[in-house]
Amino acid sequence: MISRKKLSKIAITSYFTFLLVLTISGIKASSINITYWDMNMELDNVVDYDGVRIVVFFLPTCPHCIDELPILKQIDSNYTLSIFMLDITLKSSNQSLIEFKTTHALSDNWTFGYTSDDTNRYFDLNSVPRKVVLDNISRIVDVIMKEEPNYEKLESKVIDAINHNTENYNPDFNKDSSIQIRNLFIIIGVGVSAVVIYFLVKTLVNK
């Protein structure tokens, strides 16, 4: 027969384990997402992929976006990474993506799609091109806004991603205050719940 004291310890340990899992899940759920509609018009997420990634937000008719393509091709040939080309205007089919890919002779290894509304809002996509460099654990290294195409700058960000030079990462996205506040409330809530449960179990055992 297990004593009440032992049962209370088992209950408390189990509950703390549950709270820990809940906390980790909550923090993970508040991480960055870059969702998009793929070539099959199904919702996908860039962060679900592995390795270093470059996400390019573009419009097929944007001259500056087209000017970026030779640099992206060069980066792609020099480094092991994935490139996502995401049109910021959702269409009813993938035809415009196929035409863009074919016209500019882009690699079959590149991923094409349309950004979701959530992604457009998060990155405030009111101008293109815009490039997001992610490391292999989906942390944002940098968000490169509309500017003259620059191979050296993009290459330096890719190298930072490969080597995890986090001191060079973009603080505006990795220190998002809304995410930090959400995570803080999760941790506080878990802590308060743990204390309440502990005293409830202790009271029951002492009866």
PDB file of N, CA and C in Angstrom, residues 96-192:
ATOM      1  N   SER A  96       0.989  31.802 -62.557  1.00  0.00           N
ATOM      2  CA  SER A  96       1.928  32.932 -62.618  1.00  0.00           C
ATOM      3  C   SER A  96       3.286  32.551 -62.033  1.00  0.00           C
ATOM      4  N   LEU A  97       3.294  31.661 -61.042  1.00  0.00           N
ATOM      5  CA  LEU A  97       4.551  31.187 -60.456  1.00  0.00           C
ATOM      6  C   LEU A  97       5.321  30.327 -61.462  1.00  0.00           C
ATOM      7  N   ILE A  98       4.585  29.462 -62.168  1.00  0.00           N
ATOM      8  CA  ILE A  98       5.214  28.606 -63.189  1.00  0.00           C
ATOM      9  C   ILE A  98       5.826  29.467 -64.294  1.00  0.00           C
ATOM     10  N   GLU A  99       5.079  30.478 -64.725  1.00  0.00           N
ATOM     11  CA  GLU A  99       5.568  31.362 -65.792  1.00  0.00           C
ATOM     12  C   GLU A  99       6.813  32.129 -65.342  1.00  0.00           C
ATOM     13  N   PHE A 100       6.810  32.616 -64.104  1.00  0.00           N
ATOM     14  CA  PHE A 100       7.961  33.359 -63.574  1.00  0.00           C
ATOM     15  C   PHE A 100       9.193  32.458 -63.506  1.00  0.00           C
ATOM     16  N   LYS A 101       9.004  31.263 -63.002  1.00  0.00           N
ATOM     17  CA  LYS A 101      10.096  30.291 -62.880  1.00  0.00           C
ATOM     18  C   LYS A 101      10.671  29.944 -64.257  1.00  0.00           C
ATOM     19  N   THR A 102       9.791  29.708 -65.223  1.00  0.00           N
ATOM     20  CA  THR A 102      10.224  29.325 -66.573  1.00  0.00           C
ATOM     21  C   THR A 102      10.906  30.486 -67.293  1.00  0.00           C
ATOM     22  N   THR A 103      10.310  31.657 -67.216  1.00  0.00           N
ATOM     23  CA  THR A 103      10.849  32.840 -67.903  1.00  0.00           C
ATOM     24  C   THR A 103      12.275  33.157 -67.468  1.00  0.00           C
ATOM     25  N   HIS A 104      12.536  32.991 -66.168  1.00  0.00           N
ATOM     26  CA  HIS A 104      13.844  33.376 -65.624  1.00  0.00           C
ATOM     27  C   HIS A 104      14.758  32.178 -65.371  1.00  0.00           C
ATOM     28  N   ALA A 105      14.358  31.020 -65.889  1.00  0.00           N
ATOM     29  CA  ALA A 105      15.175  29.791 -65.799  1.00  0.00           C
ATOM     30  C   ALA A 105      15.669  29.538 -64.375  1.00  0.00           C
ATOM     31  N   LEU A 106      14.726  29.495 -63.445  1.00  0.00           N
ATOM     32  CA  LEU A 106      15.068  29.303 -62.034  1.00  0.00           C
ATOM     33  C   LEU A 106      15.105  27.819 -61.678  1.00  0.00           C
ATOM     34  N   SER A 107      15.886  27.502 -60.680  1.00  0.00           N
ATOM     35  CA  SER A 107      16.161  26.110 -60.310  1.00  0.00           C
ATOM     36  C   SER A 107      14.912  25.367 -59.841  1.00  0.00           C
ATOM     37  N   ASP A 108      14.856  24.087 -60.178  1.00  0.00           N
ATOM     38  CA  ASP A 108      13.774  23.226 -59.681  1.00  0.00           C
ATOM     39  C   ASP A 108      13.881  23.016 -58.174  1.00  0.00           C
ATOM     40  N   ASN A 109      15.057  23.294 -57.611  1.00  0.00           N
ATOM     41  CA  ASN A 109      15.250  23.122 -56.168  1.00  0.00           C
ATOM     42  C   ASN A 109      14.679  24.281 -55.357  1.00  0.00           C
ATOM     43  N   TRP A 110      14.367  25.380 -56.036  1.00  0.00           N
ATOM     44  CA  TRP A 110      13.773  26.508 -55.326  1.00  0.00           C
ATOM     45  C   TRP A 110      12.295  26.216 -55.067  1.00  0.00           C
ATOM     46  N   THR A 111      11.783  26.770 -53.984  1.00  0.00           N
ATOM     47  CA  THR A 111      10.374  26.589 -53.624  1.00  0.00           C
ATOM     48  C   THR A 111       9.609  27.863 -53.959  1.00  0.00           C
ATOM     49  N   PHE A 112       8.462  27.700 -54.622  1.00  0.00           N
ATOM     50  CA  PHE A 112       7.655  28.848 -55.034  1.00  0.00           C
ATOM     51  C   PHE A 112       6.290  28.793 -54.353  1.00  0.00           C
ATOM     52  N   GLY A 113       5.751  29.966 -54.076  1.00  0.00           N
ATOM     53  CA  GLY A 113       4.438  30.010 -53.454  1.00  0.00           C
ATOM     54  C   GLY A 113       3.937  31.436 -53.300  1.00  0.00           C
ATOM     55  N   TYR A 114       2.783  31.556 -52.638  1.00  0.00           N
ATOM     56  CA  TYR A 114       2.173  32.855 -52.349  1.00  0.00           C
ATOM     57  C   TYR A 114       2.133  33.043 -50.833  1.00  0.00           C
ATOM     58  N   THR A 115       2.483  34.226 -50.374  1.00  0.00           N
ATOM     59  CA  THR A 115       2.453  34.477 -48.933  1.00  0.00           C
ATOM     60  C   THR A 115       1.023  34.429 -48.391  1.00  0.00           C
ATOM     61  N   SER A 116       0.901  34.001 -47.144  1.00  0.00           N
ATOM     62  CA  SER A 116      -0.396  34.037 -46.457  1.00  0.00           C
ATOM     63  C   SER A 116      -0.623  35.443 -45.905  1.00  0.00           C
ATOM     64  N   ASP A 117      -1.851  35.728 -45.510  1.00  0.00           N
ATOM     65  CA  ASP A 117      -2.166  37.028 -44.903  1.00  0.00           C
ATOM     66  C   ASP A 117      -1.356  37.242 -43.628  1.00  0.00           C
ATOM     67  N   ASP A 118      -1.182  36.179 -42.844  1.00  0.00           N
ATOM     68  CA  ASP A 118      -0.421  36.291 -41.592  1.00  0.00           C
ATOM     69  C   ASP A 118       1.020  36.718 -41.858  1.00  0.00           C
ATOM     70  N   THR A 119       1.630  36.124 -42.878  1.00  0.00           N
ATOM     71  CA  THR A 119       3.014  36.475 -43.225  1.00  0.00           C
ATOM     72  C   THR A 119       3.097  37.914 -43.720  1.00  0.00           C
ATOM     73  N   ASN A 120       2.136  38.313 -44.543  1.00  0.00           N
ATOM     74  CA  ASN A 120       2.115  39.701 -45.035  1.00  0.00           C
ATOM     75  C   ASN A 120       2.021  40.697 -43.887  1.00  0.00           C
ATOM     76  N   ARG A 121       1.186  40.377 -42.904  1.00  0.00           N
ATOM     77  CA  ARG A 121       1.028  41.281 -41.762  1.00  0.00           C
ATOM     78  C   ARG A 121       2.288  41.307 -40.904  1.00  0.00           C
ATOM     79  N   TYR A 122       2.846  40.128 -40.635  1.00  0.00           N
ATOM     80  CA  TYR A 122       3.997  40.045 -39.732  1.00  0.00           C
ATOM     81  C   TYR A 122       5.184  40.846 -40.267  1.00  0.00           C
ATOM     82  N   PHE A 123       5.448  40.708 -41.572  1.00  0.00           N
ATOM     83  CA  PHE A 123       6.597  41.393 -42.166  1.00  0.00           C
ATOM     84  C   PHE A 123       6.227  42.739 -42.797  1.00  0.00           C
ATOM     85  N   ASP A 124       4.953  43.126 -42.667  1.00  0.00           N
ATOM     86  CA  ASP A 124       4.485  44.407 -43.198  1.00  0.00           C
ATOM     87  C   ASP A 124       4.923  44.563 -44.658  1.00  0.00           C
ATOM     88  N   LEU A 125       4.469  43.624 -45.475  1.00  0.00           N
ATOM     89  CA  LEU A 125       4.954  43.529 -46.855  1.00  0.00           C
ATOM     90  C   LEU A 125       4.248  44.515 -47.784  1.00  0.00           C
ATOM     91  N   ASN A 126       4.609  45.782 -47.631  1.00  0.00           N
ATOM     92  CA  ASN A 126       4.039  46.804 -48.512  1.00  0.00           C
ATOM     93  C   ASN A 126       5.006  47.223 -49.608  1.00  0.00           C
ATOM     94  N   SER A 127       6.199  46.621 -49.622  1.00  0.00           N
ATOM     95  CA  SER A 127       7.156  46.881 -50.702  1.00  0.00           C
ATOM     96  C   SER A 127       8.038  45.657 -50.895  1.00  0.00           C
ATOM     97  N   VAL A 128       8.488  45.456 -52.111  1.00  0.00           N
ATOM     98  CA  VAL A 128       9.350  44.321 -52.449  1.00  0.00           C
ATOM     99  C   VAL A 128      10.468  44.830 -53.361  1.00  0.00           C
ATOM    100  N   PRO A 129      11.567  44.086 -53.496  1.00  0.00           N
ATOM    101  CA  PRO A 129      11.823  42.785 -52.857  1.00  0.00           C
ATOM    102  C   PRO A 129      12.211  42.939 -51.395  1.00  0.00           C
ATOM    103  N   ARG A 130      12.007  41.863 -50.665  1.00  0.00           N
ATOM    104  CA  ARG A 130      12.468  41.782 -49.278  1.00  0.00           C
ATOM    105  C   ARG A 130      12.976  40.370 -49.051  1.00  0.00           C
ATOM    106  N   LYS A 131      14.137  40.267 -48.424  1.00  0.00           N
ATOM    107  CA  LYS A 131      14.749  38.948 -48.207  1.00  0.00           C
ATOM    108  C   LYS A 131      14.878  38.683 -46.715  1.00  0.00           C
ATOM    109  N   VAL A 132      14.516  37.465 -46.317  1.00  0.00           N
ATOM    110  CA  VAL A 132      14.669  37.027 -44.927  1.00  0.00           C
ATOM    111  C   VAL A 132      15.636  35.848 -44.920  1.00  0.00           C
ATOM    112  N   VAL A 133      16.697  35.968 -44.131  1.00  0.00           N
ATOM    113  CA  VAL A 133      17.674  34.884 -44.003  1.00  0.00           C
ATOM    114  C   VAL A 133      17.443  34.186 -42.670  1.00  0.00           C
ATOM    115  N   LEU A 134      17.256  32.857 -42.724  1.00  0.00           N
ATOM    116  CA  LEU A 134      17.029  32.053 -41.517  1.00  0.00           C
ATOM    117  C   LEU A 134      18.172  31.064 -41.342  1.00  0.00           C
ATOM    118  N   ASP A 135      18.548  30.808 -40.083  1.00  0.00           N
ATOM    119  CA  ASP A 135      19.559  29.774 -39.846  1.00  0.00           C
ATOM    120  C   ASP A 135      18.887  28.405 -39.781  1.00  0.00           C
ATOM    121  N   ASN A 136      19.651  27.376 -39.420  1.00  0.00           N
ATOM    122  CA  ASN A 136      19.106  26.014 -39.489  1.00  0.00           C
ATOM    123  C   ASN A 136      18.158  25.670 -38.346  1.00  0.00           C
ATOM    124  N   ILE A 137      17.989  26.591 -37.380  1.00  0.00           N
ATOM    125  CA  ILE A 137      16.977  26.370 -36.335  1.00  0.00           C
ATOM    126  C   ILE A 137      15.866  27.422 -36.436  1.00  0.00           C
ATOM    127  N   SER A 138      15.749  27.991 -37.627  1.00  0.00           N
ATOM    128  CA  SER A 138      14.659  28.919 -37.970  1.00  0.00           C
ATOM    129  C   SER A 138      14.692  30.239 -37.211  1.00  0.00           C
ATOM    130  N   ARG A 139      15.872  30.652 -36.758  1.00  0.00           N
ATOM    131  CA  ARG A 139      16.012  31.995 -36.205  1.00  0.00           C
ATOM    132  C   ARG A 139      16.298  32.961 -37.347  1.00  0.00           C
ATOM    133  N   ILE A 140      15.711  34.148 -37.255  1.00  0.00           N
ATOM    134  CA  ILE A 140      15.922  35.144 -38.297  1.00  0.00           C
ATOM    135  C   ILE A 140      17.292  35.791 -38.116  1.00  0.00           C
ATOM    136  N   VAL A 141      18.116  35.666 -39.142  1.00  0.00           N
ATOM    137  CA  VAL A 141      19.438  36.296 -39.134  1.00  0.00           C
ATOM    138  C   VAL A 141      19.295  37.767 -39.508  1.00  0.00           C
ATOM    139  N   ASP A 142      18.546  38.019 -40.566  1.00  0.00           N
ATOM    140  CA  ASP A 142      18.311  39.408 -40.966  1.00  0.00           C
ATOM    141  C   ASP A 142      17.139  39.486 -41.929  1.00  0.00           C
ATOM    142  N   VAL A 143      16.555  40.675 -41.972  1.00  0.00           N
ATOM    143  CA  VAL A 143      15.531  40.998 -42.965  1.00  0.00           C
ATOM    144  C   VAL A 143      16.103  42.131 -43.805  1.00  0.00           C
ATOM    145  N   ILE A 144      16.379  41.840 -45.068  1.00  0.00           N
ATOM    146  CA  ILE A 144      17.017  42.819 -45.953  1.00  0.00           C
ATOM    147  C   ILE A 144      15.929  43.497 -46.775  1.00  0.00           C
ATOM    148  N   MET A 145      15.766  44.786 -46.545  1.00  0.00           N
ATOM    149  CA  MET A 145      14.704  45.541 -47.195  1.00  0.00           C
ATOM    150  C   MET A 145      15.088  45.879 -48.629  1.00  0.00           C
ATOM    151  N   LYS A 146      14.168  46.521 -49.317  1.00  0.00           N
ATOM    152  CA  LYS A 146      14.381  46.921 -50.711  1.00  0.00           C
ATOM    153  C   LYS A 146      15.628  47.805 -50.821  1.00  0.00           C
ATOM    154  N   GLU A 147      16.574  47.367 -51.626  1.00  0.00           N
ATOM    155  CA  GLU A 147      17.814  48.116 -51.836  1.00  0.00           C
ATOM    156  C   GLU A 147      18.486  47.593 -53.102  1.00  0.00           C
ATOM    157  N   GLU A 148      19.600  48.196 -53.478  1.00  0.00           N
ATOM    158  CA  GLU A 148      20.339  47.717 -54.647  1.00  0.00           C
ATOM    159  C   GLU A 148      20.845  46.299 -54.390  1.00  0.00           C
ATOM    160  N   PRO A 149      20.746  45.406 -55.368  1.00  0.00           N
ATOM    161  CA  PRO A 149      21.250  44.040 -55.183  1.00  0.00           C
ATOM    162  C   PRO A 149      22.720  44.055 -54.757  1.00  0.00           C
ATOM    163  N   ASN A 150      23.034  43.270 -53.733  1.00  0.00           N
ATOM    164  CA  ASN A 150      24.388  43.285 -53.174  1.00  0.00           C
ATOM    165  C   ASN A 150      24.773  41.867 -52.772  1.00  0.00           C
ATOM    166  N   TYR A 151      25.607  41.230 -53.590  1.00  0.00           N
ATOM    167  CA  TYR A 151      26.005  39.846 -53.316  1.00  0.00           C
ATOM    168  C   TYR A 151      26.752  39.737 -51.996  1.00  0.00           C
ATOM    169  N   GLU A 152      27.686  40.647 -51.738  1.00  0.00           N
ATOM    170  CA  GLU A 152      28.530  40.564 -50.537  1.00  0.00           C
ATOM    171  C   GLU A 152      27.694  40.648 -49.260  1.00  0.00           C
ATOM    172  N   LYS A 153      26.694  41.524 -49.255  1.00  0.00           N
ATOM    173  CA  LYS A 153      25.861  41.658 -48.055  1.00  0.00           C
ATOM    174  C   LYS A 153      25.068  40.381 -47.804  1.00  0.00           C
ATOM    175  N   LEU A 154      24.441  39.865 -48.865  1.00  0.00           N
ATOM    176  CA  LEU A 154      23.655  38.641 -48.707  1.00  0.00           C
ATOM    177  C   LEU A 154      24.557  37.477 -48.299  1.00  0.00           C
ATOM    178  N   GLU A 155      25.723  37.388 -48.901  1.00  0.00           N
ATOM    179  CA  GLU A 155      26.661  36.322 -48.556  1.00  0.00           C
ATOM    180  C   GLU A 155      27.074  36.404 -47.093  1.00  0.00           C
ATOM    181  N   SER A 156      27.319  37.619 -46.596  1.00  0.00           N
ATOM    182  CA  SER A 156      27.731  37.774 -45.192  1.00  0.00           C
ATOM    183  C   SER A 156      26.643  37.285 -44.241  1.00  0.00           C
ATOM    184  N   LYS A 157      25.372  37.497 -44.611  1.00  0.00           N
ATOM    185  CA  LYS A 157      24.259  37.036 -43.772  1.00  0.00           C
ATOM    186  C   LYS A 157      24.135  35.512 -43.817  1.00  0.00           C
ATOM    187  N   VAL A 158      24.373  34.941 -44.984  1.00  0.00           N
ATOM    188  CA  VAL A 158      24.351  33.477 -45.113  1.00  0.00           C
ATOM    189  C   VAL A 158      25.458  32.858 -44.264  1.00  0.00           C
ATOM    190  N   ILE A 159      26.643  33.457 -44.286  1.00  0.00           N
ATOM    191  CA  ILE A 159      27.766  32.959 -43.478  1.00  0.00           C
ATOM    192  C   ILE A 159      27.450  33.087 -41.990  1.00  0.00           C
ATOM    193  N   ASP A 160      26.822  34.204 -41.600  1.00  0.00           N
ATOM    194  CA  ASP A 160      26.386  34.358 -40.202  1.00  0.00           C
ATOM    195  C   ASP A 160      25.432  33.235 -39.809  1.00  0.00           C
ATOM    196  N   ALA A 161      24.504  32.903 -40.719  1.00  0.00           N
ATOM    197  CA  ALA A 161      23.534  31.836 -40.449  1.00  0.00           C
ATOM    198  C   ALA A 161      24.221  30.486 -40.310  1.00  0.00           C
ATOM    199  N   ILE A 162      25.165  30.209 -41.196  1.00  0.00           N
ATOM    200  CA  ILE A 162      25.878  28.926 -41.162  1.00  0.00           C
ATOM    201  C   ILE A 162      26.687  28.781 -39.878  1.00  0.00           C
ATOM    202  N   ASN A 163      27.349  29.877 -39.473  1.00  0.00           N
ATOM    203  CA  ASN A 163      28.244  29.838 -38.305  1.00  0.00           C
ATOM    204  C   ASN A 163      27.556  30.234 -37.000  1.00  0.00           C
ATOM    205  N   HIS A 164      26.262  30.540 -37.069  1.00  0.00           N
ATOM    206  CA  HIS A 164      25.503  30.976 -35.885  1.00  0.00           C
ATOM    207  C   HIS A 164      26.167  32.167 -35.199  1.00  0.00           C
ATOM    208  N   ASN A 165      26.527  33.164 -35.988  1.00  0.00           N
ATOM    209  CA  ASN A 165      27.072  34.407 -35.429  1.00  0.00           C
ATOM    210  C   ASN A 165      25.908  35.261 -34.920  1.00  0.00           C
ATOM    211  N   THR A 166      25.354  34.857 -33.782  1.00  0.00           N
ATOM    212  CA  THR A 166      24.105  35.466 -33.306  1.00  0.00           C
ATOM    213  C   THR A 166      24.249  36.942 -32.944  1.00  0.00           C
ATOM    214  N   GLU A 167      25.490  37.385 -32.660  1.00  0.00           N
ATOM    215  CA  GLU A 167      25.666  38.812 -32.347  1.00  0.00           C
ATOM    216  C   GLU A 167      25.364  39.689 -33.566  1.00  0.00           C
ATOM    217  N   ASN A 168      25.359  39.081 -34.748  1.00  0.00           N
ATOM    218  CA  ASN A 168      25.037  39.828 -35.974  1.00  0.00           C
ATOM    219  C   ASN A 168      23.580  39.654 -36.396  1.00  0.00           C
ATOM    220  N   TYR A 169      22.795  38.891 -35.629  1.00  0.00           N
ATOM    221  CA  TYR A 169      21.407  38.652 -36.005  1.00  0.00           C
ATOM    222  C   TYR A 169      20.580  39.921 -35.783  1.00  0.00           C
ATOM    223  N   ASN A 170      19.491  40.030 -36.529  1.00  0.00           N
ATOM    224  CA  ASN A 170      18.623  41.200 -36.452  1.00  0.00           C
ATOM    225  C   ASN A 170      17.820  41.199 -35.149  1.00  0.00           C
ATOM    226  N   PRO A 171      18.082  42.156 -34.244  1.00  0.00           N
ATOM    227  CA  PRO A 171      17.400  42.150 -32.940  1.00  0.00           C
ATOM    228  C   PRO A 171      15.926  42.522 -33.027  1.00  0.00           C
ATOM    229  N   ASP A 172      15.524  43.215 -34.093  1.00  0.00           N
ATOM    230  CA  ASP A 172      14.131  43.654 -34.201  1.00  0.00           C
ATOM    231  C   ASP A 172      13.158  42.492 -34.304  1.00  0.00           C
ATOM    232  N   PHE A 173      13.613  41.369 -34.868  1.00  0.00           N
ATOM    233  CA  PHE A 173      12.736  40.213 -35.024  1.00  0.00           C
ATOM    234  C   PHE A 173      12.994  39.158 -33.956  1.00  0.00           C
ATOM    235  N   ASN A 174      14.230  38.985 -33.522  1.00  0.00           N
ATOM    236  CA  ASN A 174      14.537  37.955 -32.529  1.00  0.00           C
ATOM    237  C   ASN A 174      14.218  38.388 -31.108  1.00  0.00           C
ATOM    238  N   LYS A 175      13.958  39.686 -30.928  1.00  0.00           N
ATOM    239  CA  LYS A 175      13.585  40.174 -29.604  1.00  0.00           C
ATOM    240  C   LYS A 175      12.215  40.832 -29.670  1.00  0.00           C
ATOM    241  N   ASP A 176      11.325  40.204 -30.389  1.00  0.00           N
ATOM    242  CA  ASP A 176       9.959  40.704 -30.535  1.00  0.00           C
ATOM    243  C   ASP A 176       9.301  40.799 -29.160  1.00  0.00           C
ATOM    244  N   SER A 177       8.917  42.009 -28.740  1.00  0.00           N
ATOM    245  CA  SER A 177       8.394  42.211 -27.387  1.00  0.00           C
ATOM    246  C   SER A 177       7.089  41.466 -27.153  1.00  0.00           C
ATOM    247  N   SER A 178       6.239  41.348 -28.180  1.00  0.00           N
ATOM    248  CA  SER A 178       4.962  40.651 -27.998  1.00  0.00           C
ATOM    249  C   SER A 178       5.185  39.181 -27.679  1.00  0.00           C
ATOM    250  N   ILE A 179       6.189  38.561 -28.330  1.00  0.00           N
ATOM    251  CA  ILE A 179       6.511  37.160 -28.058  1.00  0.00           C
ATOM    252  C   ILE A 179       7.066  37.016 -26.651  1.00  0.00           C
ATOM    253  N   GLN A 180       7.953  37.946 -26.258  1.00  0.00           N
ATOM    254  CA  GLN A 180       8.540  37.882 -24.924  1.00  0.00           C
ATOM    255  C   GLN A 180       7.471  38.027 -23.847  1.00  0.00           C
ATOM    256  N   ILE A 181       6.526  38.952 -24.050  1.00  0.00           N
ATOM    257  CA  ILE A 181       5.457  39.161 -23.061  1.00  0.00           C
ATOM    258  C   ILE A 181       4.577  37.923 -22.956  1.00  0.00           C
ATOM    259  N   ARG A 182       4.227  37.315 -24.111  1.00  0.00           N
ATOM    260  CA  ARG A 182       3.422  36.091 -24.102  1.00  0.00           C
ATOM    261  C   ARG A 182       4.112  34.998 -23.313  1.00  0.00           C
ATOM    262  N   ASN A 183       5.400  34.818 -23.592  1.00  0.00           N
ATOM    263  CA  ASN A 183       6.167  33.772 -22.908  1.00  0.00           C
ATOM    264  C   ASN A 183       6.255  34.033 -21.411  1.00  0.00           C
ATOM    265  N   LEU A 184       6.392  35.311 -21.034  1.00  0.00           N
ATOM    266  CA  LEU A 184       6.467  35.669 -19.615  1.00  0.00           C
ATOM    267  C   LEU A 184       5.168  35.315 -18.904  1.00  0.00           C
ATOM    268  N   PHE A 185       4.025  35.617 -19.537  1.00  0.00           N
ATOM    269  CA  PHE A 185       2.731  35.284 -18.935  1.00  0.00           C
ATOM    270  C   PHE A 185       2.544  33.771 -18.804  1.00  0.00           C
ATOM    271  N   ILE A 186       3.024  33.022 -19.796  1.00  0.00           N
ATOM    272  CA  ILE A 186       2.942  31.560 -19.726  1.00  0.00           C
ATOM    273  C   ILE A 186       3.713  31.048 -18.519  1.00  0.00           C
ATOM    274  N   ILE A 187       4.940  31.545 -18.351  1.00  0.00           N
ATOM    275  CA  ILE A 187       5.797  31.093 -17.248  1.00  0.00           C
ATOM    276  C   ILE A 187       5.200  31.478 -15.898  1.00  0.00           C
ATOM    277  N   ILE A 188       4.683  32.727 -15.780  1.00  0.00           N
ATOM    278  CA  ILE A 188       4.070  33.174 -14.523  1.00  0.00           C
ATOM    279  C   ILE A 188       2.849  32.317 -14.199  1.00  0.00           C
ATOM    280  N   GLY A 189       2.011  32.075 -15.222  1.00  0.00           N
ATOM    281  CA  GLY A 189       0.811  31.256 -15.014  1.00  0.00           C
ATOM    282  C   GLY A 189       1.140  29.858 -14.541  1.00  0.00           C
ATOM    283  N   VAL A 190       2.168  29.263 -15.142  1.00  0.00           N
ATOM    284  CA  VAL A 190       2.604  27.923 -14.742  1.00  0.00           C
ATOM    285  C   VAL A 190       3.101  27.936 -13.307  1.00  0.00           C
ATOM    286  N   GLY A 191       3.872  28.953 -12.951  1.00  0.00           N
ATOM    287  CA  GLY A 191       4.423  29.052 -11.594  1.00  0.00           C
ATOM    288  C   GLY A 191       3.333  29.178 -10.543  1.00  0.00           C
ATOM    289  N   VAL A 192       2.364  30.049 -10.796  1.00  0.00           N
ATOM    290  CA  VAL A 192       1.251  30.249  -9.855  1.00  0.00           C
ATOM    291  C   VAL A 192       0.445  28.963  -9.702  1.00  0.00           C
TER     292      VAL A 192
END
